[in-house]
Amino acid sequence: MEWFLGLGIVGLILLLLALVLDGVLEGVLDLDGAFSLPAATAFVSLLGFTGAITLAVTGLGVAPALGAGAVVGGGAAWVVVRVSRALMRDDQSHTDAAQRDEGLVGAAGAVVTAIPGGGYGEVLLNVAGLRVKLTASSAQAVPVGTEVWVAGVLSATAVEVRPVER
């Protein structure tokens, strides 16, 4: 049973080190592709702890405990890999334009290149703590220095603005 508990503890220690060192261990251990360090630690930890529990509760012996641990550990590793892939796929599905669509409408800024009525100029916006310079259009002429807010997103690099009325 000590061997199983040792495996479980080693898996948890590797997971803790992976969190603290943030990717350094993956480079050292050369774990690439579908087999990641979090999946490996999940497998080793649950192999050990499930084996120890199976051995203590059933008393069937090392082989059945090892088999039960391998099944549960393998399942945990599979779940970790699937969740990791889903999170990466979800993160990559958001394009820059989609993020701008959501975050730009209502953003405040100032005109830095005059906008002729129905034409294009430039605005400097404050978006999520960053200053972003974009092409801007307005139905009416807007002079340099005028405070504006974004009424709509025309493209990834162009917005429709309206002057702030106080």
mmCIF file of C-alpha atoms in Angstrom:
data_model
loop_
_atom_site.group_PDB
_atom_site.id
_atom_site.type_symbol
_atom_site.label_atom_id
_atom_site.label_comp_id
_atom_site.label_asym_id
_atom_site.label_seq_id
_atom_site.Cartn_x
_atom_site.Cartn_y
_atom_site.Cartn_z
ATOM 1 C CA MET A 1 0.000 0.000 0.000
ATOM 2 C CA GLU A 2 2.932 2.351 0.627
ATOM 3 C CA TRP A 3 3.896 2.164 -3.046
ATOM 4 C CA PHE A 4 0.430 3.249 -4.113
ATOM 5 C CA LEU A 5 0.350 6.124 -1.633
ATOM 6 C CA GLY A 6 3.824 7.131 -2.798
ATOM 7 C CA LEU A 7 2.635 7.265 -6.415
ATOM 8 C CA GLY A 8 -0.312 9.415 -5.408
ATOM 9 C CA ILE A 9 1.892 11.812 -3.466
ATOM 10 C CA VAL A 10 4.482 12.003 -6.272
ATOM 11 C CA GLY A 11 1.705 12.903 -8.724
ATOM 12 C CA LEU A 12 0.465 15.691 -6.456
ATOM 13 C CA ILE A 13 4.003 17.017 -5.943
ATOM 14 C CA LEU A 14 4.585 17.075 -9.726
ATOM 15 C CA LEU A 15 1.300 18.927 -10.183
ATOM 16 C CA LEU A 16 2.284 21.476 -7.533
ATOM 17 C CA LEU A 17 5.695 21.942 -9.163
ATOM 18 C CA ALA A 18 4.057 22.323 -12.573
ATOM 19 C CA LEU A 19 1.804 25.058 -11.223
ATOM 20 C CA VAL A 20 4.662 26.862 -9.479
ATOM 21 C CA LEU A 21 7.185 26.546 -12.311
ATOM 22 C CA ASP A 22 4.537 27.190 -15.005
ATOM 23 C CA GLY A 23 5.668 25.068 -17.939
ATOM 24 C CA VAL A 24 9.345 24.601 -17.054
ATOM 25 C CA LEU A 25 8.793 20.958 -16.067
ATOM 26 C CA GLU A 26 7.033 20.189 -19.349
ATOM 27 C CA GLY A 27 10.127 21.307 -21.241
ATOM 28 C CA VAL A 28 12.458 19.303 -18.978
ATOM 29 C CA LEU A 29 10.314 16.167 -19.105
ATOM 30 C CA ASP A 30 9.645 16.615 -22.858
ATOM 31 C CA LEU A 31 5.910 15.963 -22.618
ATOM 32 C CA ASP A 32 4.383 17.184 -25.868
ATOM 33 C CA GLY A 33 1.212 16.562 -27.808
ATOM 34 C CA ALA A 34 -1.829 14.909 -26.285
ATOM 35 C CA PHE A 35 0.169 13.743 -23.268
ATOM 36 C CA SER A 36 0.600 16.791 -21.046
ATOM 37 C CA LEU A 37 2.032 17.178 -17.561
ATOM 38 C CA PRO A 38 -1.408 17.778 -15.993
ATOM 39 C CA ALA A 39 -2.666 14.560 -17.635
ATOM 40 C CA ALA A 40 0.405 12.655 -16.417
ATOM 41 C CA THR A 41 -0.006 13.933 -12.867
ATOM 42 C CA ALA A 42 -3.713 13.079 -12.891
ATOM 43 C CA PHE A 43 -2.901 9.555 -14.049
ATOM 44 C CA VAL A 44 -0.118 8.961 -11.518
ATOM 45 C CA SER A 45 -2.027 10.479 -8.585
ATOM 46 C CA LEU A 46 -5.241 8.587 -9.205
ATOM 47 C CA LEU A 47 -3.393 5.362 -10.009
ATOM 48 C CA GLY A 48 -1.719 5.591 -6.617
ATOM 49 C CA PHE A 49 -4.652 6.727 -4.504
ATOM 50 C CA THR A 50 -7.183 4.410 -6.185
ATOM 51 C CA GLY A 51 -4.767 1.507 -5.833
ATOM 52 C CA ALA A 52 -4.267 2.239 -2.140
ATOM 53 C CA ILE A 53 -8.009 2.512 -1.510
ATOM 54 C CA THR A 54 -8.745 -0.671 -3.482
ATOM 55 C CA LEU A 55 -6.037 -2.566 -1.623
ATOM 56 C CA ALA A 56 -7.199 -1.334 1.784
ATOM 57 C CA VAL A 57 -10.943 -1.813 1.228
ATOM 58 C CA THR A 58 -11.064 -5.059 -0.736
ATOM 59 C CA GLY A 59 -7.822 -6.782 0.232
ATOM 60 C CA LEU A 60 -7.795 -8.464 -3.205
ATOM 61 C CA GLY A 61 -4.113 -7.915 -3.788
ATOM 62 C CA VAL A 62 -1.745 -5.764 -5.787
ATOM 63 C CA ALA A 63 -2.824 -6.779 -9.306
ATOM 64 C CA PRO A 64 -6.533 -5.842 -8.926
ATOM 65 C CA ALA A 65 -5.534 -2.636 -7.112
ATOM 66 C CA LEU A 66 -3.133 -1.780 -9.928
ATOM 67 C CA GLY A 67 -5.841 -2.504 -12.520
ATOM 68 C CA ALA A 68 -8.413 -0.344 -10.730
ATOM 69 C CA GLY A 69 -5.876 2.446 -10.335
ATOM 70 C CA ALA A 70 -4.913 2.276 -14.007
ATOM 71 C CA VAL A 71 -8.561 2.476 -15.110
ATOM 72 C CA VAL A 72 -9.398 5.427 -12.843
ATOM 73 C CA GLY A 73 -6.072 7.179 -13.575
ATOM 74 C CA GLY A 74 -6.508 6.669 -17.317
ATOM 75 C CA GLY A 75 -10.021 8.082 -17.132
ATOM 76 C CA ALA A 76 -8.794 11.116 -15.223
ATOM 77 C CA ALA A 77 -5.993 11.722 -17.735
ATOM 78 C CA TRP A 78 -8.483 11.444 -20.608
ATOM 79 C CA VAL A 79 -10.784 14.008 -18.943
ATOM 80 C CA VAL A 80 -7.868 16.396 -18.370
ATOM 81 C CA VAL A 81 -6.792 16.157 -22.016
ATOM 82 C CA ARG A 82 -10.361 16.672 -23.295
ATOM 83 C CA VAL A 83 -11.008 19.659 -21.043
ATOM 84 C CA SER A 84 -7.644 21.178 -21.957
ATOM 85 C CA ARG A 85 -8.366 20.815 -25.678
ATOM 86 C CA ALA A 86 -11.852 22.271 -25.267
ATOM 87 C CA LEU A 87 -10.470 25.275 -23.423
ATOM 88 C CA MET A 88 -7.810 25.876 -26.068
ATOM 89 C CA ARG A 89 -10.318 25.502 -28.894
ATOM 90 C CA ASP A 90 -12.719 27.916 -27.159
ATOM 91 C CA ASP A 91 -9.906 30.403 -26.566
ATOM 92 C CA GLN A 92 -8.836 30.298 -30.226
ATOM 93 C CA SER A 93 -12.379 30.659 -31.553
ATOM 94 C CA HIS A 94 -12.569 34.281 -30.446
ATOM 95 C CA THR A 95 -11.136 36.503 -33.123
ATOM 96 C CA ASP A 96 -9.803 39.975 -32.555
ATOM 97 C CA ALA A 97 -12.765 41.415 -34.453
ATOM 98 C CA ALA A 98 -15.261 39.525 -32.298
ATOM 99 C CA GLN A 99 -13.613 40.823 -29.143
ATOM 100 C CA ARG A 100 -13.697 44.345 -30.518
ATOM 101 C CA ASP A 101 -17.372 44.045 -31.439
ATOM 102 C CA GLU A 102 -18.218 43.258 -27.845
ATOM 103 C CA GLY A 103 -15.865 45.695 -26.182
ATOM 104 C CA LEU A 104 -15.902 48.799 -28.361
ATOM 105 C CA VAL A 105 -19.538 49.881 -28.474
ATOM 106 C CA GLY A 106 -19.921 52.588 -25.863
ATOM 107 C CA ALA A 107 -16.168 53.156 -25.516
ATOM 108 C CA ALA A 108 -15.135 56.787 -25.079
ATOM 109 C CA GLY A 109 -12.309 58.576 -26.818
ATOM 110 C CA ALA A 110 -11.234 61.636 -28.730
ATOM 111 C CA VAL A 111 -10.847 62.542 -32.385
ATOM 112 C CA VAL A 112 -7.182 62.777 -33.444
ATOM 113 C CA THR A 113 -7.746 63.258 -37.185
ATOM 114 C CA ALA A 114 -10.803 65.327 -38.145
ATOM 115 C CA ILE A 115 -13.771 63.342 -39.430
ATOM 116 C CA PRO A 116 -15.615 64.963 -42.366
ATOM 117 C CA GLY A 117 -19.375 64.411 -42.457
ATOM 118 C CA GLY A 118 -19.956 60.971 -43.983
ATOM 119 C CA GLY A 119 -16.185 60.467 -44.318
ATOM 120 C CA TYR A 120 -13.382 58.927 -42.284
ATOM 121 C CA GLY A 121 -10.942 60.235 -39.707
ATOM 122 C CA GLU A 122 -9.213 58.729 -36.690
ATOM 123 C CA VAL A 123 -10.056 58.373 -33.018
ATOM 124 C CA LEU A 124 -8.044 57.385 -29.967
ATOM 125 C CA LEU A 125 -10.129 55.171 -27.668
ATOM 126 C CA ASN A 126 -9.642 53.856 -24.159
ATOM 127 C CA VAL A 127 -10.510 50.145 -24.316
ATOM 128 C CA ALA A 128 -9.884 47.844 -21.355
ATOM 129 C CA GLY A 129 -7.159 50.147 -20.055
ATOM 130 C CA LEU A 130 -5.407 50.376 -23.420
ATOM 131 C CA ARG A 131 -5.289 53.260 -25.867
ATOM 132 C CA VAL A 132 -6.367 52.118 -29.332
ATOM 133 C CA LYS A 133 -6.254 54.231 -32.493
ATOM 134 C CA LEU A 134 -8.917 53.311 -35.069
ATOM 135 C CA THR A 135 -10.431 54.678 -38.248
ATOM 136 C CA ALA A 136 -13.721 56.398 -37.500
ATOM 137 C CA SER A 137 -16.764 57.503 -39.434
ATOM 138 C CA SER A 138 -19.524 59.890 -38.449
ATOM 139 C CA ALA A 139 -22.671 61.195 -40.106
ATOM 140 C CA GLN A 140 -21.647 64.743 -39.144
ATOM 141 C CA ALA A 141 -18.281 66.501 -39.270
ATOM 142 C CA VAL A 142 -16.286 66.118 -36.063
ATOM 143 C CA PRO A 143 -13.229 68.323 -35.406
ATOM 144 C CA VAL A 144 -9.957 67.253 -33.765
ATOM 145 C CA GLY A 145 -10.122 67.061 -29.971
ATOM 146 C CA THR A 146 -13.854 66.400 -29.790
ATOM 147 C CA GLU A 147 -14.839 63.783 -27.222
ATOM 148 C CA VAL A 148 -16.735 60.911 -28.882
ATOM 149 C CA TRP A 149 -18.232 57.530 -28.059
ATOM 150 C CA VAL A 150 -18.483 54.452 -30.267
ATOM 151 C CA ALA A 151 -21.973 53.866 -31.639
ATOM 152 C CA GLY A 152 -21.119 50.846 -33.790
ATOM 153 C CA VAL A 153 -18.329 48.691 -35.157
ATOM 154 C CA LEU A 154 -17.869 48.818 -38.942
ATOM 155 C CA SER A 155 -14.914 46.420 -39.196
ATOM 156 C CA ALA A 156 -11.953 45.200 -37.182
ATOM 157 C CA THR A 157 -10.248 48.565 -37.677
ATOM 158 C CA ALA A 158 -13.130 51.007 -38.164
ATOM 159 C CA VAL A 159 -15.867 52.303 -35.896
ATOM 160 C CA GLU A 160 -18.828 54.657 -36.161
ATOM 161 C CA VAL A 161 -18.711 57.440 -33.576
ATOM 162 C CA ARG A 162 -20.961 60.174 -32.238
ATOM 163 C CA PRO A 163 -19.859 63.333 -30.402
ATOM 164 C CA VAL A 164 -20.504 63.376 -26.666
ATOM 165 C CA GLU A 165 -23.198 65.915 -25.849
ATOM 166 C CA ARG A 166 -22.977 67.505 -22.405
#
